[in-house]
Amino acid sequence: MIIRLLAGALIALVVLYPTPDRDALIAQAASRLLERAREAPDSLFVALDELAEQERFALAEDLDSRAKRGFRTQLNVHNAARRARGLRPLELLESGSAKISLAISLAESDGALELSAELRDGGRVLRSLRNGPQVLPDARALLPPLLAIVLALALRRVLVSLFAGVWLGAVLLRVSAGSALAASLPLGFWDVFAKFFVNELVDSFRIEVIGFVLALLSIVGIATRAGGIQGLVERVLHFAHSVRSTLAVSFAMGLSLFFDDYANCLVVGNAMRPVTDRMRISREKLAYIVDSTAAPVAGLSLLSTWIAFEVSTYAAQLPGAGIHESAYAIFFLSLPFRFYSIFALSFVALVIWTGRDFGPMLTAERRARTTGQLVRPGGKPLVSESVAQIEPSPALRPRSRNALIPIALVIVLTFEEIFRAGGGFAVLASEPGQLATLEGWTQILFAGGGAGPLFRAASVALVVGACLVGSRVLRVSVALAVLAAALGAGALETRLSVLLPEGLASYAAHGLIFGIAATATAFAARGLTTPGPHLAWGEIRAAALSSTSALGFAIAILFLAWMIGAVCVEIGTADYLVALTSGNVAPGLIPVLLFFVACVVAFSTGTSWGTMSILLPNVVALAAAAGEQHALGSLGMVTICIGAVLEGSIFGDHCSPISDTTVLSSIASGSDHIDHVRTQLPYALTVAVLALLAGYLPSIWLTSWSFPMAFASGMALALVVLFAAGRKA
């Protein structure tokens, strides 16, 4: 039933809106062309940067409104990058009010768009740009994600389904470039590997995410062999002595890791999986709790890697819409309208408190309780079950510190690395007053965010965890290898940078020297002995390998999820969906429509941040104009619409089987990926309906409706659902 609803949602868009908004399509295409220009080494935006310190600039008076929308979108992204480097954002003045002007012209031919731009100082051209063609997307842009999602949910063959979606997208791109269909089939197959896979393989962010997953699971394997996990389970059981209290501890841990959604997923899932396994709690239930306390918590948190990005996507549009409040003030005002995240977290708490489940989750919980089968028979968990079969070494007494110290290091060092990479220590030395402001903190967290801090923190924690339980030889080897890598990696990195991307060259240089130095030192120090019990190097290596031995399947899913996301960007899936839903809509329905559009875009593309960056730059002007015709006013309508887009993005990403956070939740919890999606979908859809019925609709139609009323009615409806449809396992 759910599969039909999801497939029908996309198909209904085509049926109900057979003609997309042409202006919206052209504006999005202009944005894509300017995005290419922004990333070029000698681009229009480089020229703007050069002028930023002396001159401000304005758009030409006769500028096409569609070009203006596209430029503002890319200016937001460019300004976010400038803030990350500690530079002030470029200021765009009203037309004709600055000496420097930017003229952009668009030319459409045969379903493709070309863009020309000139930066002028009076009659003198300072910089010119010509880019294109950019093919305008059509209804075929919906087919790759729709095929992948429906096949994955229907057949439970996630690798085949994702590959089919990527291949179809590659074929359609070849056809749109002029190739015949017969030739496009083999050429598209080649592009899957030679283009999309290779592009993801050399992306340092992707490699760092994979490295983080491998390092964290290796920590779990070593801690299990050292008796640390057993000691941790025994300690947690003092608080988690029942199914309800175990789930409550998992939920509380998810709430506490509020600064990053990736770290939240992997730390909570890996730390709590041994405890929930002992309590016969299904892996699907743990994955649901992990997934539901990742993006919703990070999205709401005032100290996370999310807030600065969220604010940057709409900040530049506020003055033009007549909104004089700061972008951060708007973010605060939107918090009471973040109904999906608030209700999702509350719904998890109610599910735990009542002990009731419904739909596929109830089936999974009954299976786990009655038979002890934590994964469905025939299910394929995304983490090796051999990690659960690692026996603690009889030579070591179970101690929770062997697990707690590495896990704590991951959390502490991740935050430290984000702070360092974001320039926090430089700010502390030069302008410590910025650390007393929310804006100062969020800019640091945003600038330092990414997979790099996670990977570096997990790598250090892995080494420390191994040294904690290893021999004296291992500790001496590691110490000397770290010293050698610190001293000698620079020269090797310079040579490797010719062959590898910058970030990967650094990791490769440090890793290679560390490995050589550690091996040489281990051979030289073989005569050293370690008093007291410890794990031999062979045991440590075997435990780490056992915990990661089945990750090939999970990594393949992650790469395919990223690849289909790249296909969706290139084929214009999100742009077409936005254009389908543009047009004349009653002002009172705009927040609901935006929530729905954001959900569909995020579900189809598997990215909440991508959805926010596409929709929010265009939302402010639309919402402000609609607010003038509504009792909420411009400020009220802008605030609720921003909240609706942010929440729809999180909801769609939460449900999507091609979202990386959904995949990471399955990995961390040891769940079959599609089983996680199928069991979570009814809960996520229930919360989305509650957000609409108790949140957005009455907030628009009833001027006296307040957040306490929305929350109380939403929770009352949630309890009705749980007691009417839910049963105890």
PDB file of C-alpha atoms in Angstrom, residues 92-227:
ATOM      1  CA  LEU A  92      24.105  43.027  -3.893  1.00  0.00           C
ATOM      2  CA  LEU A  93      22.546  46.497  -4.215  1.00  0.00           C
ATOM      3  CA  GLU A  94      19.352  47.564  -5.930  1.00  0.00           C
ATOM      4  CA  SER A  95      19.446  48.017  -9.699  1.00  0.00           C
ATOM      5  CA  GLY A  96      21.235  51.176 -10.814  1.00  0.00           C
ATOM      6  CA  SER A  97      22.538  52.079  -7.331  1.00  0.00           C
ATOM      7  CA  ALA A  98      26.161  51.017  -7.838  1.00  0.00           C
ATOM      8  CA  LYS A  99      28.935  51.851 -10.267  1.00  0.00           C
ATOM      9  CA  ILE A 100      29.544  48.185 -11.120  1.00  0.00           C
ATOM     10  CA  SER A 101      26.649  46.344 -12.751  1.00  0.00           C
ATOM     11  CA  LEU A 102      26.070  42.733 -13.771  1.00  0.00           C
ATOM     12  CA  ALA A 103      24.116  42.005 -16.945  1.00  0.00           C
ATOM     13  CA  ILE A 104      22.913  38.465 -17.671  1.00  0.00           C
ATOM     14  CA  SER A 105      21.096  37.375 -20.826  1.00  0.00           C
ATOM     15  CA  LEU A 106      19.442  34.031 -21.545  1.00  0.00           C
ATOM     16  CA  ALA A 107      18.876  32.409 -24.931  1.00  0.00           C
ATOM     17  CA  GLU A 108      16.680  29.330 -25.369  1.00  0.00           C
ATOM     18  CA  SER A 109      16.959  27.042 -28.396  1.00  0.00           C
ATOM     19  CA  ASP A 110      15.752  23.469 -29.036  1.00  0.00           C
ATOM     20  CA  GLY A 111      14.950  22.811 -25.386  1.00  0.00           C
ATOM     21  CA  ALA A 112      18.339  24.042 -24.139  1.00  0.00           C
ATOM     22  CA  LEU A 113      19.475  27.255 -22.480  1.00  0.00           C
ATOM     23  CA  GLU A 114      22.598  29.341 -23.018  1.00  0.00           C
ATOM     24  CA  LEU A 115      23.734  32.105 -20.687  1.00  0.00           C
ATOM     25  CA  SER A 116      25.850  35.192 -21.295  1.00  0.00           C
ATOM     26  CA  ALA A 117      26.991  37.545 -18.551  1.00  0.00           C
ATOM     27  CA  GLU A 118      29.006  40.753 -18.392  1.00  0.00           C
ATOM     28  CA  LEU A 119      30.384  42.633 -15.420  1.00  0.00           C
ATOM     29  CA  ARG A 120      30.464  46.293 -16.432  1.00  0.00           C
ATOM     30  CA  ASP A 121      31.987  49.477 -15.074  1.00  0.00           C
ATOM     31  CA  GLY A 122      29.935  52.013 -16.969  1.00  0.00           C
ATOM     32  CA  GLY A 123      30.634  51.222 -20.630  1.00  0.00           C
ATOM     33  CA  ARG A 124      33.746  49.139 -19.900  1.00  0.00           C
ATOM     34  CA  VAL A 125      33.406  45.338 -19.698  1.00  0.00           C
ATOM     35  CA  LEU A 126      35.432  43.981 -16.760  1.00  0.00           C
ATOM     36  CA  ARG A 127      34.655  40.299 -17.208  1.00  0.00           C
ATOM     37  CA  SER A 128      32.447  38.331 -19.599  1.00  0.00           C
ATOM     38  CA  LEU A 129      31.108  34.811 -19.432  1.00  0.00           C
ATOM     39  CA  ARG A 130      29.330  32.500 -21.854  1.00  0.00           C
ATOM     40  CA  ASN A 131      28.079  29.107 -20.691  1.00  0.00           C
ATOM     41  CA  GLY A 132      25.807  26.392 -22.028  1.00  0.00           C
ATOM     42  CA  PRO A 133      23.926  24.722 -23.378  1.00  0.00           C
ATOM     43  CA  GLN A 134      21.932  23.424 -20.425  1.00  0.00           C
ATOM     44  CA  VAL A 135      19.151  21.038 -21.467  1.00  0.00           C
ATOM     45  CA  LEU A 136      15.836  21.867 -19.803  1.00  0.00           C
ATOM     46  CA  PRO A 137      14.524  18.817 -17.910  1.00  0.00           C
ATOM     47  CA  ASP A 138      11.258  17.125 -18.771  1.00  0.00           C
ATOM     48  CA  ALA A 139       9.095  14.388 -17.230  1.00  0.00           C
ATOM     49  CA  ARG A 140      11.792  11.782 -17.921  1.00  0.00           C
ATOM     50  CA  ALA A 141      13.816  13.346 -15.112  1.00  0.00           C
ATOM     51  CA  LEU A 142      11.467  11.642 -12.625  1.00  0.00           C
ATOM     52  CA  LEU A 143      12.088   8.146 -13.968  1.00  0.00           C
ATOM     53  CA  PRO A 144      15.534   7.217 -12.499  1.00  0.00           C
ATOM     54  CA  PRO A 145      14.696   7.854  -8.810  1.00  0.00           C
ATOM     55  CA  LEU A 146      11.157   6.539  -9.237  1.00  0.00           C
ATOM     56  CA  LEU A 147      12.448   3.281 -10.761  1.00  0.00           C
ATOM     57  CA  ALA A 148      15.099   2.843  -8.057  1.00  0.00           C
ATOM     58  CA  ILE A 149      12.742   3.537  -5.150  1.00  0.00           C
ATOM     59  CA  VAL A 150       9.815   1.433  -6.339  1.00  0.00           C
ATOM     60  CA  LEU A 151      12.034  -1.533  -7.295  1.00  0.00           C
ATOM     61  CA  ALA A 152      13.887  -1.352  -3.988  1.00  0.00           C
ATOM     62  CA  LEU A 153      10.708  -1.337  -1.918  1.00  0.00           C
ATOM     63  CA  ALA A 154       8.914  -3.928  -4.042  1.00  0.00           C
ATOM     64  CA  LEU A 155      11.731  -6.411  -4.706  1.00  0.00           C
ATOM     65  CA  ARG A 156      13.983  -5.769  -1.682  1.00  0.00           C
ATOM     66  CA  ARG A 157      16.936  -5.976  -4.082  1.00  0.00           C
ATOM     67  CA  VAL A 158      18.454  -2.633  -3.233  1.00  0.00           C
ATOM     68  CA  LEU A 159      21.711  -2.967  -5.189  1.00  0.00           C
ATOM     69  CA  VAL A 160      19.955  -4.038  -8.381  1.00  0.00           C
ATOM     70  CA  SER A 161      17.316  -1.327  -7.946  1.00  0.00           C
ATOM     71  CA  LEU A 162      19.789   1.495  -7.395  1.00  0.00           C
ATOM     72  CA  PHE A 163      21.969   0.323 -10.273  1.00  0.00           C
ATOM     73  CA  ALA A 164      18.915   0.224 -12.559  1.00  0.00           C
ATOM     74  CA  GLY A 165      18.078   3.817 -11.599  1.00  0.00           C
ATOM     75  CA  VAL A 166      21.619   5.030 -12.257  1.00  0.00           C
ATOM     76  CA  TRP A 167      21.794   3.174 -15.578  1.00  0.00           C
ATOM     77  CA  LEU A 168      18.423   4.562 -16.710  1.00  0.00           C
ATOM     78  CA  GLY A 169      19.573   8.081 -15.822  1.00  0.00           C
ATOM     79  CA  ALA A 170      22.832   7.627 -17.723  1.00  0.00           C
ATOM     80  CA  VAL A 171      20.900   6.356 -20.772  1.00  0.00           C
ATOM     81  CA  LEU A 172      18.496   9.317 -20.655  1.00  0.00           C
ATOM     82  CA  LEU A 173      21.416  11.745 -20.459  1.00  0.00           C
ATOM     83  CA  ARG A 174      22.940  10.133 -23.545  1.00  0.00           C
ATOM     84  CA  VAL A 175      19.609  10.343 -25.390  1.00  0.00           C
ATOM     85  CA  SER A 176      19.180  14.021 -24.466  1.00  0.00           C
ATOM     86  CA  ALA A 177      22.700  14.655 -25.819  1.00  0.00           C
ATOM     87  CA  GLY A 178      21.602  13.331 -29.210  1.00  0.00           C
ATOM     88  CA  SER A 179      22.555   9.626 -29.132  1.00  0.00           C
ATOM     89  CA  ALA A 180      20.144   7.003 -30.453  1.00  0.00           C
ATOM     90  CA  LEU A 181      18.478   4.779 -27.863  1.00  0.00           C
ATOM     91  CA  ALA A 182      20.196   1.615 -29.141  1.00  0.00           C
ATOM     92  CA  ALA A 183      23.612   3.242 -28.784  1.00  0.00           C
ATOM     93  CA  SER A 184      22.707   4.902 -25.483  1.00  0.00           C
ATOM     94  CA  LEU A 185      22.121   1.594 -23.677  1.00  0.00           C
ATOM     95  CA  PRO A 186      25.757   0.381 -23.804  1.00  0.00           C
ATOM     96  CA  LEU A 187      27.129   3.927 -23.576  1.00  0.00           C
ATOM     97  CA  GLY A 188      24.985   4.579 -20.497  1.00  0.00           C
ATOM     98  CA  PHE A 189      26.221   1.343 -18.941  1.00  0.00           C
ATOM     99  CA  TRP A 190      29.787   2.531 -19.508  1.00  0.00           C
ATOM    100  CA  ASP A 191      28.946   5.943 -17.989  1.00  0.00           C
ATOM    101  CA  VAL A 192      27.703   4.285 -14.794  1.00  0.00           C
ATOM    102  CA  PHE A 193      31.272   3.194 -14.044  1.00  0.00           C
ATOM    103  CA  ALA A 194      33.504   5.543 -16.026  1.00  0.00           C
ATOM    104  CA  LYS A 195      31.651   8.715 -15.098  1.00  0.00           C
ATOM    105  CA  PHE A 196      29.393   8.469 -12.067  1.00  0.00           C
ATOM    106  CA  PHE A 197      31.305   5.839 -10.083  1.00  0.00           C
ATOM    107  CA  VAL A 198      34.701   7.408 -10.769  1.00  0.00           C
ATOM    108  CA  ASN A 199      33.427  10.868  -9.807  1.00  0.00           C
ATOM    109  CA  GLU A 200      32.245   9.556  -6.426  1.00  0.00           C
ATOM    110  CA  LEU A 201      35.385   7.458  -5.952  1.00  0.00           C
ATOM    111  CA  VAL A 202      37.713  10.477  -6.165  1.00  0.00           C
ATOM    112  CA  ASP A 203      35.491  12.660  -3.972  1.00  0.00           C
ATOM    113  CA  SER A 204      37.343  13.110  -0.677  1.00  0.00           C
ATOM    114  CA  PHE A 205      34.063  13.556   1.227  1.00  0.00           C
ATOM    115  CA  ARG A 206      32.872  10.111   0.128  1.00  0.00           C
ATOM    116  CA  ILE A 207      36.178   8.454   1.012  1.00  0.00           C
ATOM    117  CA  GLU A 208      36.166  10.109   4.439  1.00  0.00           C
ATOM    118  CA  VAL A 209      32.639   8.846   5.130  1.00  0.00           C
ATOM    119  CA  ILE A 210      33.679   5.294   4.211  1.00  0.00           C
ATOM    120  CA  GLY A 211      36.821   5.640   6.328  1.00  0.00           C
ATOM    121  CA  PHE A 212      34.747   6.820   9.280  1.00  0.00           C
ATOM    122  CA  VAL A 213      32.410   3.829   8.990  1.00  0.00           C
ATOM    123  CA  LEU A 214      35.310   1.367   8.744  1.00  0.00           C
ATOM    124  CA  ALA A 215      37.200   2.916  11.656  1.00  0.00           C
ATOM    125  CA  LEU A 216      34.163   3.036  13.939  1.00  0.00           C
ATOM    126  CA  LEU A 217      33.173  -0.567  13.254  1.00  0.00           C
ATOM    127  CA  SER A 218      36.795  -1.646  13.807  1.00  0.00           C
ATOM    128  CA  ILE A 219      36.660   0.078  17.195  1.00  0.00           C
ATOM    129  CA  VAL A 220      33.547  -1.945  18.026  1.00  0.00           C
ATOM    130  CA  GLY A 221      35.231  -5.213  16.991  1.00  0.00           C
ATOM    131  CA  ILE A 222      38.360  -4.555  19.047  1.00  0.00           C
ATOM    132  CA  ALA A 223      36.352  -3.383  22.060  1.00  0.00           C
ATOM    133  CA  THR A 224      34.237  -6.546  21.825  1.00  0.00           C
ATOM    134  CA  ARG A 225      37.293  -8.813  21.821  1.00  0.00           C
ATOM    135  CA  ALA A 226      38.801  -6.843  24.711  1.00  0.00           C
ATOM    136  CA  GLY A 227      35.656  -7.271  26.813  1.00  0.00           C
TER     137      GLY A 227
END
